[in-house]
Short mmCIF file of C-alpha atoms in Angstrom, two decimals:
data_model
loop_
_atom_site.label_atom_id
_atom_site.label_comp_id
_atom_site.label_asym_id
_atom_site.label_seq_id
_atom_site.Cartn_x
_atom_site.Cartn_y
_atom_site.Cartn_z
CA UNK A 1 0.00 0.00 0.00
CA UNK A 2 1.36 3.38 -0.91
CA UNK A 3 2.79 5.44 1.91
CA UNK A 4 1.28 8.61 0.51
CA UNK A 5 -1.99 7.23 -0.85
CA UNK A 6 -3.73 9.03 2.02
CA UNK A 7 -3.27 12.40 0.29
CA UNK A 8 -5.40 11.31 -2.70
CA UNK A 9 -8.92 12.58 -2.66
CA UNK A 10 -8.32 14.60 0.48
CA UNK A 11 -8.39 18.02 -1.08
CA UNK A 12 -11.43 19.34 0.73
CA UNK A 13 -11.13 23.10 0.86
CA UNK A 14 -11.56 24.58 4.33
CA UNK A 15 -11.21 27.92 5.97
CA UNK A 16 -8.69 27.17 8.24
CA UNK A 17 7.42 39.75 10.46
CA UNK A 18 8.75 39.70 11.53
CA UNK A 19 10.83 42.86 11.64
CA UNK A 20 11.88 45.22 14.42
CA UNK A 21 11.69 49.02 14.05
CA UNK A 22 14.97 50.83 14.52
CA UNK A 23 13.76 53.26 17.14
CA UNK A 24 15.31 54.95 20.15
CA UNK A 25 14.07 53.92 23.57
CA UNK A 26 14.65 55.46 26.97
CA UNK A 27 16.87 53.16 28.94
CA UNK A 28 15.78 53.90 32.50
CA UNK A 29 12.04 53.48 33.01
CA UNK A 30 10.16 52.34 36.07
CA UNK A 31 6.64 50.99 36.49
CA UNK A 32 3.98 52.28 38.82
CA UNK A 33 2.86 48.67 39.23
CA UNK A 34 3.97 46.66 42.21
CA UNK A 35 7.09 44.54 41.81
CA UNK A 36 5.24 41.43 42.92
CA UNK A 37 2.41 40.26 40.63
CA UNK A 38 -1.04 39.71 42.03
CA UNK A 39 -2.91 36.45 41.58
CA UNK A 40 -4.79 37.96 38.65
CA UNK A 41 -1.58 39.09 37.03
CA UNK A 42 -0.12 35.63 37.39
CA UNK A 43 -2.84 34.09 35.22
CA UNK A 44 -1.39 30.88 33.89
CA UNK A 45 -2.64 28.47 31.30
CA UNK A 46 -1.32 24.95 31.38
CA UNK A 47 -2.27 21.31 31.25
CA UNK A 48 -1.61 19.76 34.61
CA UNK A 49 -1.12 16.04 34.69
CA UNK A 50 -2.56 13.79 37.40
CA UNK A 51 0.83 13.79 39.08
CA UNK A 52 0.65 17.57 39.46
CA UNK A 53 3.38 18.37 36.95
CA UNK A 54 2.87 20.91 34.18
CA UNK A 55 4.19 19.84 30.77
CA UNK A 56 3.89 23.41 29.53
CA UNK A 57 2.38 26.66 30.73
CA UNK A 58 1.92 30.34 29.93
CA UNK A 59 2.12 33.24 32.38
CA UNK A 60 0.26 36.30 31.07
CA UNK A 61 1.15 39.54 32.91
CA UNK A 62 -0.44 42.93 32.13
CA UNK A 63 1.82 45.86 31.29
CA UNK A 64 1.40 49.19 33.05
CA UNK A 65 2.33 52.80 32.15
CA UNK A 66 5.99 53.65 32.69
CA UNK A 67 7.30 56.96 34.01
CA UNK A 68 10.75 58.56 33.89
CA UNK A 69 12.98 57.56 36.77
CA UNK A 70 16.22 58.63 38.27
CA UNK A 71 19.15 56.23 37.97
CA UNK A 72 19.08 53.45 40.55
CA UNK A 73 22.81 52.93 40.40
CA UNK A 74 25.63 54.15 38.19
CA UNK A 75 25.99 52.16 34.96
CA UNK A 76 27.95 48.97 35.51
CA UNK A 77 29.84 46.73 33.12
CA UNK A 78 28.89 43.64 35.10
CA UNK A 79 26.54 41.37 33.12
CA UNK A 80 24.79 40.44 36.36
CA UNK A 81 23.85 44.02 37.12
CA UNK A 82 20.23 44.89 36.27
CA UNK A 83 21.36 48.45 35.45
CA UNK A 84 24.10 47.38 33.04
CA UNK A 85 24.14 49.76 30.08
CA UNK A 86 21.26 51.91 31.38
CA UNK A 87 21.38 55.65 30.90
CA UNK A 88 18.69 57.99 32.14
CA UNK A 89 17.11 60.24 29.53
CA UNK A 90 15.29 63.46 30.43
CA UNK A 91 11.48 63.53 30.35
CA UNK A 92 11.21 65.32 26.98
CA UNK A 93 12.58 62.19 25.29
CA UNK A 94 9.83 60.04 26.72
CA UNK A 95 6.82 59.20 24.55
CA UNK A 96 4.02 56.87 25.66
CA UNK A 97 5.47 53.76 27.22
CA UNK A 98 4.29 50.70 29.09
CA UNK A 99 6.18 47.92 30.74
CA UNK A 100 6.73 45.55 33.60
CA UNK A 101 9.10 46.22 36.45
CA UNK A 102 11.85 43.71 37.08
CA UNK A 103 10.39 40.78 39.00
CA UNK A 104 10.64 37.12 39.87
CA UNK A 105 8.39 34.77 37.92
CA UNK A 106 7.98 31.06 37.39
CA UNK A 107 10.37 29.45 34.95
CA UNK A 108 9.89 30.20 31.25
CA UNK A 109 11.98 30.06 28.06
CA UNK A 110 10.12 32.15 25.47
CA UNK A 111 8.60 35.62 25.67
CA UNK A 112 6.29 37.73 23.54
CA UNK A 113 3.84 40.62 23.90
CA UNK A 114 0.17 40.45 22.91
CA UNK A 115 -2.75 42.92 22.81
CA UNK A 116 -6.51 42.86 22.34
CA UNK A 117 -7.15 43.90 18.73
CA UNK A 118 -5.44 41.77 16.04
CA UNK A 119 -6.06 44.55 13.49
CA UNK A 120 -4.04 47.03 15.56
CA UNK A 121 -0.31 47.30 14.99
CA UNK A 122 2.30 48.12 17.60
CA UNK A 123 4.26 51.04 16.18
CA UNK A 124 7.27 51.25 18.40
CA UNK A 125 9.87 49.15 20.13
CA UNK A 126 9.56 46.21 22.51
CA UNK A 127 12.50 45.17 24.67
CA UNK A 128 12.93 42.55 27.36
CA UNK A 129 15.67 41.40 29.66
CA UNK A 130 15.63 38.18 31.57
CA UNK A 131 17.45 36.44 34.39
CA UNK A 132 18.87 32.97 33.91
CA UNK A 133 17.19 30.48 36.24
CA UNK A 134 18.87 30.04 39.60
CA UNK A 135 21.36 32.89 39.06
CA UNK A 136 21.65 36.62 39.62
CA UNK A 137 22.69 37.15 35.99
CA UNK A 138 20.48 39.41 33.90
CA UNK A 139 20.73 39.61 30.15
CA UNK A 140 21.18 42.81 28.22
CA UNK A 141 18.06 44.39 26.76
CA UNK A 142 16.89 42.35 23.76
CA UNK A 143 14.60 43.59 21.00
CA UNK A 144 11.42 41.67 20.20
CA UNK A 145 10.22 41.91 16.60
CA UNK A 146 7.00 43.90 16.68
CA UNK A 147 5.55 43.43 13.20
CA UNK A 148 4.04 39.96 13.35
CA UNK A 149 0.47 40.45 12.11
CA UNK A 150 1.45 39.36 8.60
CA UNK A 151 1.96 35.85 10.00
CA UNK A 152 -1.71 35.09 10.36
CA UNK A 153 -4.79 33.43 8.94
CA UNK A 154 -6.28 35.06 5.85
CA UNK A 155 -9.05 37.65 6.23
CA UNK A 156 -12.59 36.29 6.05
CA UNK A 157 -11.58 32.83 7.27
CA UNK A 158 -13.07 31.03 10.24
CA UNK A 159 -9.73 31.05 12.05
CA UNK A 160 -9.37 34.80 11.70
CA UNK A 161 -13.00 35.42 12.70
CA UNK A 162 -12.98 33.08 15.71
CA UNK A 163 -13.01 35.93 18.22
CA UNK A 164 -9.96 34.46 19.95
CA UNK A 165 -7.24 36.04 17.80
CA UNK A 166 -5.10 38.75 19.39
CA UNK A 167 -2.39 41.01 18.11
CA UNK A 168 1.09 39.81 18.94
CA UNK A 169 4.79 40.36 18.48
CA UNK A 170 7.06 37.60 17.26
CA UNK A 171 8.12 35.24 20.05
CA UNK A 172 11.69 35.45 21.39
CA UNK A 173 13.54 32.42 22.75
CA UNK A 174 15.51 33.46 25.84
CA UNK A 175 16.32 30.10 27.42
CA UNK A 176 15.55 28.90 30.93
CA UNK A 177 14.70 32.03 32.94
CA UNK A 178 12.97 33.01 36.19
CA UNK A 179 13.07 36.80 36.08
CA UNK A 180 11.83 39.36 33.56
CA UNK A 181 11.62 43.08 32.85
CA UNK A 182 9.75 44.58 29.89
CA UNK A 183 9.47 47.99 28.26
CA UNK A 184 7.33 49.00 25.27
CA UNK A 185 7.95 52.41 23.71
CA UNK A 186 5.59 54.05 21.24
CA UNK A 187 7.11 55.44 18.07
CA UNK A 188 7.60 59.21 18.30
CA UNK A 189 6.62 61.37 15.33
CA UNK A 190 9.11 64.18 16.01
CA UNK A 191 6.72 66.58 17.73
CA UNK A 192 6.77 67.64 21.39
CA UNK A 193 3.61 67.87 23.45
CA UNK A 194 2.59 70.58 25.93
CA UNK A 195 4.09 68.54 28.77
CA UNK A 196 7.46 68.48 27.05
CA UNK A 197 7.27 64.84 26.07
CA UNK A 198 7.61 63.46 22.58
CA UNK A 199 4.32 62.78 20.85
CA UNK A 200 3.74 59.27 19.60
CA UNK A 201 2.69 58.74 16.01
CA UNK A 202 -0.01 56.31 17.17
CA UNK A 203 -1.09 55.22 20.65
CA UNK A 204 0.03 51.83 21.87
CA UNK A 205 -2.54 49.04 21.41
CA UNK A 206 -4.91 48.34 24.28
CA UNK A 207 -4.59 45.34 26.55
CA UNK A 208 -0.82 44.84 26.39
CA UNK A 209 0.38 41.70 28.18
CA UNK A 210 3.71 39.96 28.27
CA UNK A 211 3.45 36.20 27.67
CA UNK A 212 6.02 33.96 29.37
CA UNK A 213 5.98 30.47 27.88
CA UNK A 214 7.38 27.35 29.50
CA UNK A 215 7.70 24.58 26.88
CA UNK A 216 7.72 21.88 29.56
CA UNK A 217 10.15 19.02 29.89
CA UNK A 218 11.26 16.99 26.91
CA UNK A 219 8.90 14.06 26.32
CA UNK A 220 10.36 10.59 26.99
CA UNK A 221 11.38 8.50 23.97
CA UNK A 222 8.22 7.34 22.27
CA UNK A 223 7.41 4.56 19.84
CA UNK A 224 4.16 3.51 18.20
CA UNK A 225 1.22 3.68 20.57
CA UNK A 226 0.60 0.43 22.39
CA UNK A 227 -1.90 1.66 24.98
CA UNK A 228 -4.27 3.55 22.73
CA UNK A 229 -7.61 4.63 24.23
CA UNK A 230 -10.39 2.06 23.76
CA UNK A 231 -12.93 2.66 20.98
CA UNK A 232 -15.40 5.39 21.82
CA UNK A 233 -13.03 7.28 24.14
CA UNK A 234 -12.27 10.37 22.09
CA UNK A 235 -9.37 12.56 23.11
CA UNK A 236 -7.52 15.17 21.07
CA UNK A 237 -4.59 12.80 20.66
CA UNK A 238 -6.69 9.78 19.78
CA UNK A 239 -8.71 11.90 17.36
CA UNK A 240 -5.50 12.83 15.58
CA UNK A 241 -4.44 9.18 15.51
CA UNK A 242 -7.87 8.07 14.31
CA UNK A 243 -7.59 10.47 11.40
CA UNK A 244 -4.41 8.65 10.43
CA UNK A 245 -3.17 11.70 8.59
CA UNK A 246 0.33 10.28 8.31
CA UNK A 247 -0.57 6.59 8.59
CA UNK A 248 0.49 5.85 5.01
CA UNK A 249 3.93 7.25 5.76
CA UNK A 250 4.75 5.87 9.22
CA UNK A 251 3.08 3.87 12.02
CA UNK A 252 0.59 5.79 14.15
CA UNK A 253 2.47 7.27 17.08
CA UNK A 254 5.85 7.29 15.31
CA UNK A 255 8.25 10.06 16.27
CA UNK A 256 9.55 10.47 12.76
CA UNK A 257 8.66 9.78 9.15
CA UNK A 258 11.67 8.00 7.64
CA UNK A 259 13.48 9.21 4.58
CA UNK A 260 13.03 7.40 1.27
CA UNK A 261 15.32 7.11 -1.71
CA UNK A 262 14.33 9.04 -4.81
CA UNK A 263 13.39 5.80 -6.57
CA UNK A 264 11.12 4.77 -3.68
CA UNK A 265 9.57 8.23 -3.61
CA UNK A 266 8.85 8.17 -7.34
CA UNK A 267 7.37 4.69 -7.12
CA UNK A 268 5.06 5.83 -4.31
CA UNK A 269 3.96 8.88 -6.28
CA UNK A 270 3.19 6.88 -9.39
CA UNK A 271 1.33 4.29 -7.36
CA UNK A 272 -0.78 7.03 -5.87
CA UNK A 273 -1.59 8.23 -9.38
CA UNK A 274 -2.43 4.69 -10.44
CA UNK A 275 0.63 4.47 -12.67
CA UNK A 276 3.80 2.41 -12.75
CA UNK A 277 7.39 3.48 -12.52
CA UNK A 278 8.26 1.32 -15.53
CA UNK A 279 5.55 0.55 -18.14
CA UNK A 280 7.20 -2.85 -18.75
CA UNK A 281 7.09 -3.79 -15.05
CA UNK A 282 4.46 -6.53 -14.50
CA UNK A 283 4.76 -6.73 -10.72
CA UNK A 284 1.71 -4.51 -10.20
CA UNK A 285 -1.27 -6.70 -11.16
CA UNK A 286 -3.82 -4.12 -10.06
CA UNK A 287 -3.35 -2.03 -13.19
CA UNK A 288 -6.23 -1.42 -15.59
CA UNK A 289 -6.31 -0.39 -19.22
CA UNK A 290 -6.78 3.19 -18.10
CA UNK A 291 -3.75 3.17 -15.80
CA UNK A 292 -1.62 1.47 -18.43
CA UNK A 293 -2.65 4.16 -20.91
CA UNK A 294 -1.87 6.86 -18.39
CA UNK A 295 1.52 5.31 -17.79
CA UNK A 296 2.19 5.18 -21.51
CA UNK A 297 1.32 8.86 -21.80
CA UNK A 298 3.63 9.75 -18.91
CA UNK A 299 6.70 7.69 -19.62
CA UNK A 300 8.99 10.42 -18.31
CA UNK A 301 9.91 9.89 -14.68
CA UNK A 302 8.09 12.30 -12.38
CA UNK A 303 10.00 15.31 -11.11
CA UNK A 304 10.15 14.78 -7.36
CA UNK A 305 12.89 14.80 -4.77
CA UNK A 306 13.52 12.03 -2.28
CA UNK A 307 11.29 12.26 0.75
CA UNK A 308 13.38 13.65 3.63
CA UNK A 309 13.25 12.50 7.24
CA UNK A 310 10.59 14.50 9.09
CA UNK A 311 10.19 14.69 12.87
CA UNK A 312 6.48 14.32 13.61
CA UNK A 313 4.43 16.36 16.04
CA UNK A 314 4.67 13.43 18.45
CA UNK A 315 8.42 13.52 17.97
CA UNK A 316 8.74 17.14 19.12
CA UNK A 317 6.21 16.66 21.91
CA UNK A 318 3.14 18.52 20.69
CA UNK A 319 0.33 18.67 23.24
CA UNK A 320 -2.54 17.80 20.90
CA UNK A 321 -5.04 19.05 23.47
CA UNK A 322 -4.04 22.65 22.78
CA UNK A 323 -5.07 22.92 19.14
CA UNK A 324 -8.47 22.65 17.52
CA UNK A 325 -9.26 18.99 16.99
CA UNK A 326 -10.28 19.17 13.33
CA UNK A 327 -7.99 19.78 10.37
CA UNK A 328 -8.15 22.46 7.71
CA UNK A 329 -7.10 21.99 4.09
CA UNK A 330 -6.61 24.01 0.95
CA UNK A 331 -6.96 22.58 -2.57
CA UNK A 332 -3.34 22.12 -3.62
CA UNK A 333 0.21 23.37 -3.08
CA UNK A 334 1.32 25.74 -5.84
CA UNK A 335 3.88 27.76 -3.88
CA UNK A 336 6.07 27.75 -0.79
CA UNK A 337 6.70 30.79 1.41
CA UNK A 338 9.95 30.73 3.38
CA UNK A 339 10.07 32.50 6.75
CA UNK A 340 12.37 32.96 9.68
CA UNK A 341 10.80 32.52 13.11
CA UNK A 342 12.52 35.72 14.35
CA UNK A 343 12.85 33.95 17.70
CA UNK A 344 16.62 34.45 17.87
CA UNK A 345 19.59 32.22 17.17
CA UNK A 346 20.52 31.42 20.76
CA UNK A 347 19.42 27.79 20.81
CA UNK A 348 21.08 24.42 20.39
CA UNK A 349 19.72 21.86 17.95
CA UNK A 350 18.84 19.63 20.89
CA UNK A 351 16.60 22.47 22.12
CA UNK A 352 14.73 22.83 18.82
CA UNK A 353 11.77 20.68 19.99
CA UNK A 354 11.43 22.95 23.05
CA UNK A 355 11.56 26.04 20.84
CA UNK A 356 8.84 24.58 18.60
CA UNK A 357 6.63 23.60 21.56
CA UNK A 358 6.98 27.17 22.83
CA UNK A 359 6.07 28.72 19.48
CA UNK A 360 3.13 26.30 19.20
CA UNK A 361 1.83 27.30 22.64
CA UNK A 362 2.39 30.99 21.89
CA UNK A 363 0.49 30.77 18.60
CA UNK A 364 -2.46 28.91 20.15
CA UNK A 365 -2.79 30.12 23.76
CA UNK A 366 -1.40 33.65 23.44
CA UNK A 367 -2.23 34.64 19.85
CA UNK A 368 -5.51 32.69 19.60
CA UNK A 369 -4.73 30.65 16.49
CA UNK A 370 -6.14 27.17 15.83
CA UNK A 371 -2.66 25.55 15.72
CA UNK A 372 0.94 26.49 15.06
CA UNK A 373 0.99 28.70 11.98
CA UNK A 374 3.74 27.08 9.90
CA UNK A 375 3.38 23.86 7.92
CA UNK A 376 7.00 22.88 8.56
CA UNK A 377 9.92 24.12 10.64
CA UNK A 378 13.65 23.66 10.08
CA UNK A 379 16.39 24.02 12.70
CA UNK A 380 19.98 25.18 12.32
CA UNK A 381 21.20 21.59 11.92
CA UNK A 382 18.86 20.92 9.00
CA UNK A 383 16.31 18.81 10.88
CA UNK A 384 12.79 19.10 9.46
CA UNK A 385 9.73 19.15 11.73
CA UNK A 386 6.04 18.69 11.01
CA UNK A 387 4.15 21.88 11.81
CA UNK A 388 0.41 22.41 11.59
CA UNK A 389 -1.51 19.15 11.99
CA UNK A 390 -3.26 17.50 9.08
CA UNK A 391 -0.65 15.35 7.35
CA UNK A 392 2.76 16.21 5.93
CA UNK A 393 1.84 15.05 2.40
CA UNK A 394 -1.50 16.87 2.37
CA UNK A 395 -2.30 20.50 1.46
CA UNK A 396 -2.83 21.72 5.02
CA UNK A 397 -4.06 25.31 5.33
CA UNK A 398 -1.55 27.28 7.38
CA UNK A 399 -1.45 30.73 8.96
CA UNK A 400 1.94 31.97 7.82
CA UNK A 401 1.53 34.51 5.00
CA UNK A 402 -1.43 36.85 5.40
CA UNK A 403 -3.37 36.89 2.15
CA UNK A 404 -1.62 33.90 0.57
CA UNK A 405 -2.28 30.91 2.82
CA UNK A 406 -4.54 29.29 0.23
CA UNK A 407 -2.83 26.85 -2.18
CA UNK A 408 0.53 27.37 -0.48
CA UNK A 409 2.60 26.12 2.43
CA UNK A 410 4.90 27.88 4.87
CA UNK A 411 8.34 26.80 6.07
CA UNK A 412 9.92 28.60 9.04
CA UNK A 413 13.65 28.37 9.63
CA UNK A 414 14.19 28.69 13.37
CA UNK A 415 16.24 31.82 13.98
CA UNK A 416 16.62 35.46 12.98
CA UNK A 417 18.39 36.21 9.72
CA UNK A 418 18.29 39.94 9.23
CA UNK A 419 21.97 40.24 10.17
CA UNK A 420 23.05 36.62 10.66
CA UNK A 421 23.65 34.20 7.81
CA UNK A 422 21.41 31.14 7.77
CA UNK A 423 23.27 27.84 8.28
CA UNK A 424 23.97 25.95 5.06
CA UNK A 425 22.28 22.89 6.58
CA UNK A 426 19.03 24.85 6.96
CA UNK A 427 19.05 26.07 3.35
CA UNK A 428 19.76 22.54 2.15
CA UNK A 429 16.88 21.20 4.25
CA UNK A 430 14.53 23.77 2.68
CA UNK A 431 15.65 22.56 -0.76
CA UNK A 432 15.10 18.89 0.16
CA UNK A 433 11.69 19.51 1.68
CA UNK A 434 10.43 21.62 -1.22
CA UNK A 435 11.79 19.17 -3.83
CA UNK A 436 9.61 16.47 -2.25
CA UNK A 437 6.47 18.39 -1.31
CA UNK A 438 6.27 20.46 -4.50
CA UNK A 439 6.92 17.30 -6.48
CA UNK A 440 3.81 15.72 -5.01
CA UNK A 441 1.80 18.51 -6.65
CA UNK A 442 3.76 18.81 -9.90
CA UNK A 443 5.35 22.18 -9.16
CA UNK A 444 8.75 23.30 -10.47
CA UNK A 445 10.86 24.91 -7.70
CA UNK A 446 12.47 27.25 -10.27
CA UNK A 447 9.16 28.17 -11.85
CA UNK A 448 6.54 30.88 -11.45
CA UNK A 449 2.92 30.54 -10.44
CA UNK A 450 -0.16 32.66 -9.80
CA UNK A 451 -1.92 32.99 -6.47
CA UNK A 452 -5.01 35.05 -5.73
CA UNK A 453 -4.48 37.51 -2.90
CA UNK A 454 -6.77 37.31 0.09
CA UNK A 455 -5.85 40.88 0.98
CA UNK A 456 -2.71 42.48 2.39
CA UNK A 457 -0.49 45.54 2.28
CA UNK A 458 1.09 44.70 -1.09
CA UNK A 459 -1.81 43.30 -3.09
CA UNK A 460 -5.51 44.02 -2.91
CA UNK A 461 -7.95 41.21 -2.26
CA UNK A 462 -8.77 39.26 -5.41
CA UNK A 463 -5.68 40.25 -7.38
CA UNK A 464 -3.89 37.42 -9.22
CA UNK A 465 -0.22 37.74 -8.31
CA UNK A 466 2.68 36.16 -10.19
CA UNK A 467 5.17 34.73 -7.70
CA UNK A 468 8.16 32.46 -7.56
CA UNK A 469 7.11 28.92 -6.68
CA UNK A 470 9.60 29.24 -3.81
CA UNK A 471 9.09 32.76 -2.46
CA UNK A 472 10.10 34.65 0.63
CA UNK A 473 7.42 36.01 2.94
CA UNK A 474 8.29 39.53 1.78
CA UNK A 475 7.23 38.63 -1.77
CA UNK A 476 3.61 38.44 -0.63
CA UNK A 477 3.61 41.06 2.11
CA UNK A 478 5.67 44.17 2.90
CA UNK A 479 7.85 42.77 5.68
CA UNK A 480 11.48 42.06 6.46
CA UNK A 481 10.74 38.34 6.83
CA UNK A 482 12.54 35.99 6.18
CA UNK A 483 15.41 38.37 6.89
CA UNK A 484 17.71 39.73 4.23
CA UNK A 485 20.37 37.07 4.69
CA UNK A 486 17.97 34.14 4.31
CA UNK A 487 16.10 35.82 1.47
CA UNK A 488 19.40 36.11 -0.41
CA UNK A 489 19.78 32.32 -0.24
CA UNK A 490 16.43 31.51 -1.86
CA UNK A 491 17.89 31.51 -5.36
CA UNK A 492 20.28 28.76 -4.31
CA UNK A 493 17.44 26.89 -2.62
CA UNK A 494 15.36 27.02 -5.82
CA UNK A 495 18.21 25.69 -7.98
CA UNK A 496 19.11 22.95 -5.50
CA UNK A 497 15.47 21.91 -5.07
CA UNK A 498 15.01 21.66 -8.84
CA UNK A 499 18.17 19.57 -9.09
CA UNK A 500 16.89 17.23 -6.36
CA UNK A 501 13.73 16.79 -8.43
CA UNK A 502 15.84 15.72 -11.41
CA UNK A 503 15.25 18.84 -13.49
#
């Protein structure tokens, strides 16, 4: 039985940047809020197990107005000093600002800022500094990419109109931490108000909260499920297994989908189409006159790359109870949009599953999406991970490129590549993945295609847009994503992907 037969006939259509502004920010700001959060401020969402442990959780803390302050201590060069690098600016330099005073919190590893209205943008600068768990060492101030609304479900879709979606920054991976300080500065427009302060171009969005995400402990090594729930007991995990979205590729409960050779991949694809790899091969006795004719008309070998190894959602420890239980599909895959996660480069490859679990939780619990937004993710070592649920060989509707999620898929390379070069292993993995997935749908990685815009800041809704089959996020939306350095590598990725397909 074909390992990708499950994608056939499953094309039911369903409604399923990161960039930082280069702005000046006062360095010494203090909050009128108390240093210790109240019970309401410490609102946490998690999934406690019967043993009382929490495999993952989110602390959501409201931000409060910040006021100018006098220096606490002279600037220090010590990295453990909370005032390291701070310089007090006079009140006239201060525009509207909100933040969170330095405080102790429960352990977390990823941080982001959210607000009430997803249609509102945060025009300004967001910075955080954190304290490594169990130490007195505070990081320097780190910028959080503020323009993230272009990574979202398309307008007029059920996911976008769910009422749960919030505005959000990109998430930032900071590593194991137990202390945090936050400041959000509105963008000044150059004018000075009657009180001597700079006037912001636009007010900050309402309902600002900082989200502190704990990805939870790494899941134990897992194999195929042996203690599956009995029939009739429906859980989110068993529902995913019952759907068998990857069952033709690997056993249910597998932590990875194994790689295939190019010959095996081609044979699977032709079998799915009801054809044969070699018209003279008589080993397939299920052929009919129609399939033999089809094979005769398509004697050329199909253009498809070898299927790469893919770590499944079970492999990276996805909590399937977080996402919506059903799956959402588009009709086909005509194009790929490449992104960077803008979550920073300070992670080890062994930590990539934790980074992905954190992004997943941030997308669902903090941003209000139905699932993680990307269809696939790639780490700095070139490992490929299944993203949004629904089946790696199927045309799953993502929430990665506002206006162009239909008939496309999104790949996020973990990291930030505005100034840093993407690892060669990551670019190669993008080429391998696209050579396989685009090959399933007959697309040429070096070609062009047309997609109809669902609406965005580059193209009006309904406009047919000519795009590269492998495009960067910025090709469909005015954004810095996937970062200039990664974007510059897409030409190489296209050529390599085409070569892997045999073109």
